[in-house]
mmCIF file of C-alpha atoms in Angstrom:
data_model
loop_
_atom_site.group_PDB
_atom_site.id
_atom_site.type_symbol
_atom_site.label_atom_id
_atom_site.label_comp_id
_atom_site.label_asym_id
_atom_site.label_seq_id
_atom_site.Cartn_x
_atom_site.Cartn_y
_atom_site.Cartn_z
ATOM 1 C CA UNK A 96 -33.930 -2.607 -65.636
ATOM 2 C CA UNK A 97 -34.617 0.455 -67.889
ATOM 3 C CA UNK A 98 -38.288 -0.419 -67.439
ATOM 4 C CA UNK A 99 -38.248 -0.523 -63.796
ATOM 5 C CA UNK A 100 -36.735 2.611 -63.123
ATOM 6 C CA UNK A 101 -38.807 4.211 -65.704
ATOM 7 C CA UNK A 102 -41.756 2.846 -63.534
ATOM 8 C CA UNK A 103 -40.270 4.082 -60.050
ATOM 9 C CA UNK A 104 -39.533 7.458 -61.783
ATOM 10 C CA UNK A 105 -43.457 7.849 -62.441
ATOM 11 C CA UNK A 106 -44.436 6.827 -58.597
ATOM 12 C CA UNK A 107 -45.164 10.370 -56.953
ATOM 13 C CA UNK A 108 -42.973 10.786 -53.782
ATOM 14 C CA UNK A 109 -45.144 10.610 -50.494
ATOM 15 C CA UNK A 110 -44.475 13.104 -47.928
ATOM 16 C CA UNK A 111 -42.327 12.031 -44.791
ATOM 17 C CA UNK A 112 -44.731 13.778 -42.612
ATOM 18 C CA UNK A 113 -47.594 11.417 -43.425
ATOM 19 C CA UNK A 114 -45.635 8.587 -42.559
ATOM 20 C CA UNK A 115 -44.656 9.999 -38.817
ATOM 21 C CA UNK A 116 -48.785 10.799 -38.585
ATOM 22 C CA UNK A 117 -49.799 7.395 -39.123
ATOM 23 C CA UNK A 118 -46.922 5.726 -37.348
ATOM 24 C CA UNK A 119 -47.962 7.974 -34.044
ATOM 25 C CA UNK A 120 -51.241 7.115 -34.605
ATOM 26 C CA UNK A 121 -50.645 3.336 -34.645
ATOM 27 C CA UNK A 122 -48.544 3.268 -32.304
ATOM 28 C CA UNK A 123 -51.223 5.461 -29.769
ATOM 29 C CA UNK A 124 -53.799 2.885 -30.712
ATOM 30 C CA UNK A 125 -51.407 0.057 -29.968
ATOM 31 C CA UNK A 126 -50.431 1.657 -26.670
ATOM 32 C CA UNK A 127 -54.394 2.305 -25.718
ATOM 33 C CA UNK A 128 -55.391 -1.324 -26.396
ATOM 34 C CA UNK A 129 -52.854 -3.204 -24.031
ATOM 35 C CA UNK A 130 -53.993 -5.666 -21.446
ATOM 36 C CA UNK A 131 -57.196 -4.744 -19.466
ATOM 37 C CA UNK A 132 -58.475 -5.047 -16.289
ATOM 38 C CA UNK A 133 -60.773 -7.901 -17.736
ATOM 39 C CA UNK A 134 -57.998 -9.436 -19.136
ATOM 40 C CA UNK A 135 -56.370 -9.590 -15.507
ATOM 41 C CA UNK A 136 -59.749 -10.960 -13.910
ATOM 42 C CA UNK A 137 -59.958 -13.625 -16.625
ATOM 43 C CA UNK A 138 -56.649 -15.103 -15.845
ATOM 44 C CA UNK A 139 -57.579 -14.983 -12.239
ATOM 45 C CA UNK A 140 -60.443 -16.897 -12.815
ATOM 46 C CA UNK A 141 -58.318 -19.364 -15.234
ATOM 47 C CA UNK A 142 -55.948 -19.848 -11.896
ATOM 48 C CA UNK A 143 -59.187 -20.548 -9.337
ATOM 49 C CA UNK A 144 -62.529 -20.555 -10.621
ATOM 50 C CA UNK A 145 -64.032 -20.076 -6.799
ATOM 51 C CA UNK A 146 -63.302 -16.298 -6.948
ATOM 52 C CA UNK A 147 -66.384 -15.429 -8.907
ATOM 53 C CA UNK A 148 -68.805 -17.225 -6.582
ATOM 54 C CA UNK A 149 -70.849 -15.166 -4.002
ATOM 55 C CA UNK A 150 -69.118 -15.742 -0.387
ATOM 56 C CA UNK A 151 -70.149 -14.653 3.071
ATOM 57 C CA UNK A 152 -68.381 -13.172 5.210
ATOM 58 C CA UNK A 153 -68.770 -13.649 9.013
ATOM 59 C CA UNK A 154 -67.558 -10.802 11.529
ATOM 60 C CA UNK A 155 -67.164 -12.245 14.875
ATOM 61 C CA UNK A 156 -67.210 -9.349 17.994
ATOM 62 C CA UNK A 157 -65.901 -10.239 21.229
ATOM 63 C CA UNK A 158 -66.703 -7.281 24.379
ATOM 64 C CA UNK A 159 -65.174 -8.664 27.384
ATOM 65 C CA UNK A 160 -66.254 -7.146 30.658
ATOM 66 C CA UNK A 161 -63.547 -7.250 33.865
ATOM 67 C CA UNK A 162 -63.846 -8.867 36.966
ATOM 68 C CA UNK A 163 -64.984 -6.138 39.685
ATOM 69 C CA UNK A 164 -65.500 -6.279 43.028
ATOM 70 C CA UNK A 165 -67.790 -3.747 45.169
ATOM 71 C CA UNK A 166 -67.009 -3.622 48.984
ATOM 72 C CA UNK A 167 -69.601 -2.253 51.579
ATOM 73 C CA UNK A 168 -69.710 -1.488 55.535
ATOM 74 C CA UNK A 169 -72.411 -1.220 58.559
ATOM 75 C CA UNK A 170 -72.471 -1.537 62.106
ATOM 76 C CA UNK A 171 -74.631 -4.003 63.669
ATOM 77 C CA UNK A 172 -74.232 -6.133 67.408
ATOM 78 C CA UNK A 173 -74.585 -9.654 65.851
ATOM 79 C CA UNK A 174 -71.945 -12.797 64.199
ATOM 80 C CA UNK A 175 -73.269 -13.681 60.661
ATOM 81 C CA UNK A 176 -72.148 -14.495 57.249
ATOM 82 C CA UNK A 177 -74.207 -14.971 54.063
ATOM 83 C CA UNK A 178 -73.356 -16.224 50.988
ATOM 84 C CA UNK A 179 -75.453 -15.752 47.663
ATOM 85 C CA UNK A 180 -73.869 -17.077 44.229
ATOM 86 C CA UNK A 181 -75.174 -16.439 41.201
ATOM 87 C CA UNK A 182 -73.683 -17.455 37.848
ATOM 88 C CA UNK A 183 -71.750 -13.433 37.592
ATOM 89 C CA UNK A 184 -72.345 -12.202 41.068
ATOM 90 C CA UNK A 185 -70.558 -13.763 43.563
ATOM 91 C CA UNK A 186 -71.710 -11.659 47.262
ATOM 92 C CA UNK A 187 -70.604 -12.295 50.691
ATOM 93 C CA UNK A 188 -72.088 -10.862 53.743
ATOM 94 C CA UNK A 189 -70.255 -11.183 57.148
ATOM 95 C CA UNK A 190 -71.273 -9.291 60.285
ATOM 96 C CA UNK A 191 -69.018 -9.253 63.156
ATOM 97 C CA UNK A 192 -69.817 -7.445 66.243
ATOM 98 C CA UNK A 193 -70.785 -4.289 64.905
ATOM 99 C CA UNK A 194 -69.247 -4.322 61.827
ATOM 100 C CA UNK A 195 -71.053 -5.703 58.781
ATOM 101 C CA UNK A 196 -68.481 -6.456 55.536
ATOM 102 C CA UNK A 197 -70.646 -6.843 52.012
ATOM 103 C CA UNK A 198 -68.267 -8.364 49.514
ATOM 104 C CA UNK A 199 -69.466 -8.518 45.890
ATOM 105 C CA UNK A 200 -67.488 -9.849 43.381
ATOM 106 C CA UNK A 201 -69.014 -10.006 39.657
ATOM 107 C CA UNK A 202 -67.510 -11.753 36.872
ATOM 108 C CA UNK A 203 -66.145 -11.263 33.697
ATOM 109 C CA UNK A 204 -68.308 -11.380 30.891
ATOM 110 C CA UNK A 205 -68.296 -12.463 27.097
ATOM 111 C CA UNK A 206 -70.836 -11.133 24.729
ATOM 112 C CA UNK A 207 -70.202 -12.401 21.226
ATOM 113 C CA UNK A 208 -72.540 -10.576 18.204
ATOM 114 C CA UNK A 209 -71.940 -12.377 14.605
ATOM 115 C CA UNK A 210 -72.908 -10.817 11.751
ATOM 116 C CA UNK A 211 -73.251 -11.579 8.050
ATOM 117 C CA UNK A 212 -72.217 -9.619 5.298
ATOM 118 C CA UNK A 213 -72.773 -10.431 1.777
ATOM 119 C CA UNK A 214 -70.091 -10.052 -0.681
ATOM 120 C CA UNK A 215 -71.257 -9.012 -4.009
ATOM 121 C CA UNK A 216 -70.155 -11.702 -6.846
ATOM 122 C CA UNK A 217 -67.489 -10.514 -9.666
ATOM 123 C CA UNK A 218 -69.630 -10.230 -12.908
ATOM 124 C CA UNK A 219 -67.352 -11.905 -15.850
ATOM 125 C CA UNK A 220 -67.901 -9.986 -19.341
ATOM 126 C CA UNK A 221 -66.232 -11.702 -22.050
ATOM 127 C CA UNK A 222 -64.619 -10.511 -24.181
ATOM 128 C CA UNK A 223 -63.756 -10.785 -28.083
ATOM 129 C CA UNK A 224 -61.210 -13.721 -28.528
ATOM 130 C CA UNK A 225 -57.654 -13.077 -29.646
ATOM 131 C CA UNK A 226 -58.264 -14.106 -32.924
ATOM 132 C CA UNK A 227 -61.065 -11.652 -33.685
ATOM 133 C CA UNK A 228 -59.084 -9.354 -32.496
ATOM 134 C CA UNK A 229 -56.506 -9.795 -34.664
ATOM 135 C CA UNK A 230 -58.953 -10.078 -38.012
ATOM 136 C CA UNK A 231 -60.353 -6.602 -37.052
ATOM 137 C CA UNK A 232 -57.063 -4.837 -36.814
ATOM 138 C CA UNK A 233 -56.275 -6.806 -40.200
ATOM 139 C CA UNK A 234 -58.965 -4.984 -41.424
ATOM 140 C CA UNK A 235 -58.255 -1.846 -40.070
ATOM 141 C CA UNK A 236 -54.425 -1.688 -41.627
ATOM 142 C CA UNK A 237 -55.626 -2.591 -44.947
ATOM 143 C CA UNK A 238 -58.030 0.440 -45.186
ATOM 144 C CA UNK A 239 -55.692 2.283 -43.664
ATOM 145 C CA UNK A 240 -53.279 1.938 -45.986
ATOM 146 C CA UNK A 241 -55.836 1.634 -48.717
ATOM 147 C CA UNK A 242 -56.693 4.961 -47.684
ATOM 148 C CA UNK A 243 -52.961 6.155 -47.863
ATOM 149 C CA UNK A 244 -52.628 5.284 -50.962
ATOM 150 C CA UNK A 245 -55.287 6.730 -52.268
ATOM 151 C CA UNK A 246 -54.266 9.735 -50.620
ATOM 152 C CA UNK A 247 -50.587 10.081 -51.897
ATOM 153 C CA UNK A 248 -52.138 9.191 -56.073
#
């Protein structure tokens, strides 16, 4: 026992402050490196594998015109009435007496314009796996405290 704290007696005492450094600075590090935005796209892509494929999109506009009608009036002597029908004009001319009635009635209309609009694909970087990960920050603790120690003899 005499040996041992004989031994600890002859360790030189490391500075607090050095300590609190390196534990802000891991724990910054550790704080910096949490899950990514990759990380979030690769489990979406583990849940369904159809996001990352190139889609189209099709925009469908509908302009709907209202049913109007135009009405009209001139005297003439003569009984008449004319009908024209066309596929959106509907007209009706009637003359009575001296009175001549133009009735025009034109239907609604529906004009439809499609378009197509690429969507650009998701492009999947991968990343390093977990365990590589976890072998490089092996590696970085041990020279860290490597380094500490060499530091504090």
């Amino acid at each position: 026992m005499a040996k041992l704290t004989a031994y600890m007696d002859k360790l030189p005492v490391v500075k607090c402050e050095l300590f609190k450094r390196t534990a802000k600075a891991i724990a910054i590090v550790l704080l910096m490196t949490s899950c990514s935005a990759e990380w979030h796209v690769k489990r979406a892509v583990k849940k369904d594998p159809t996001i990352i494929h190139p889609t189209i999109v099709t925009i469908d506009t509908i302009v709907i015109r209202e049913e109007r009608t135009i009405s009209d009036t001139f005297v003439t002597t003569e009984y008449d009435t004319i009908t024209m029908e066309d596929s959106f004009v509907y007209t009706q001319v009637i003359r009575e007496k001296d009175i001549i009635k133009v009735y025009t009635k034109c239907k609604g209309d529906t004009i439809r314009i499609t378009k197509s609009v690429n969507v650009p694909q998701v492009v999947y970087v991968e990343r390093l796996k977990k365990w590589q990960l976890v072998t490089i920050w092996a590696f970085i603790v041990l020279l860290l405290s490597a380094l500490i120690r060499k530091i504090t003899r």
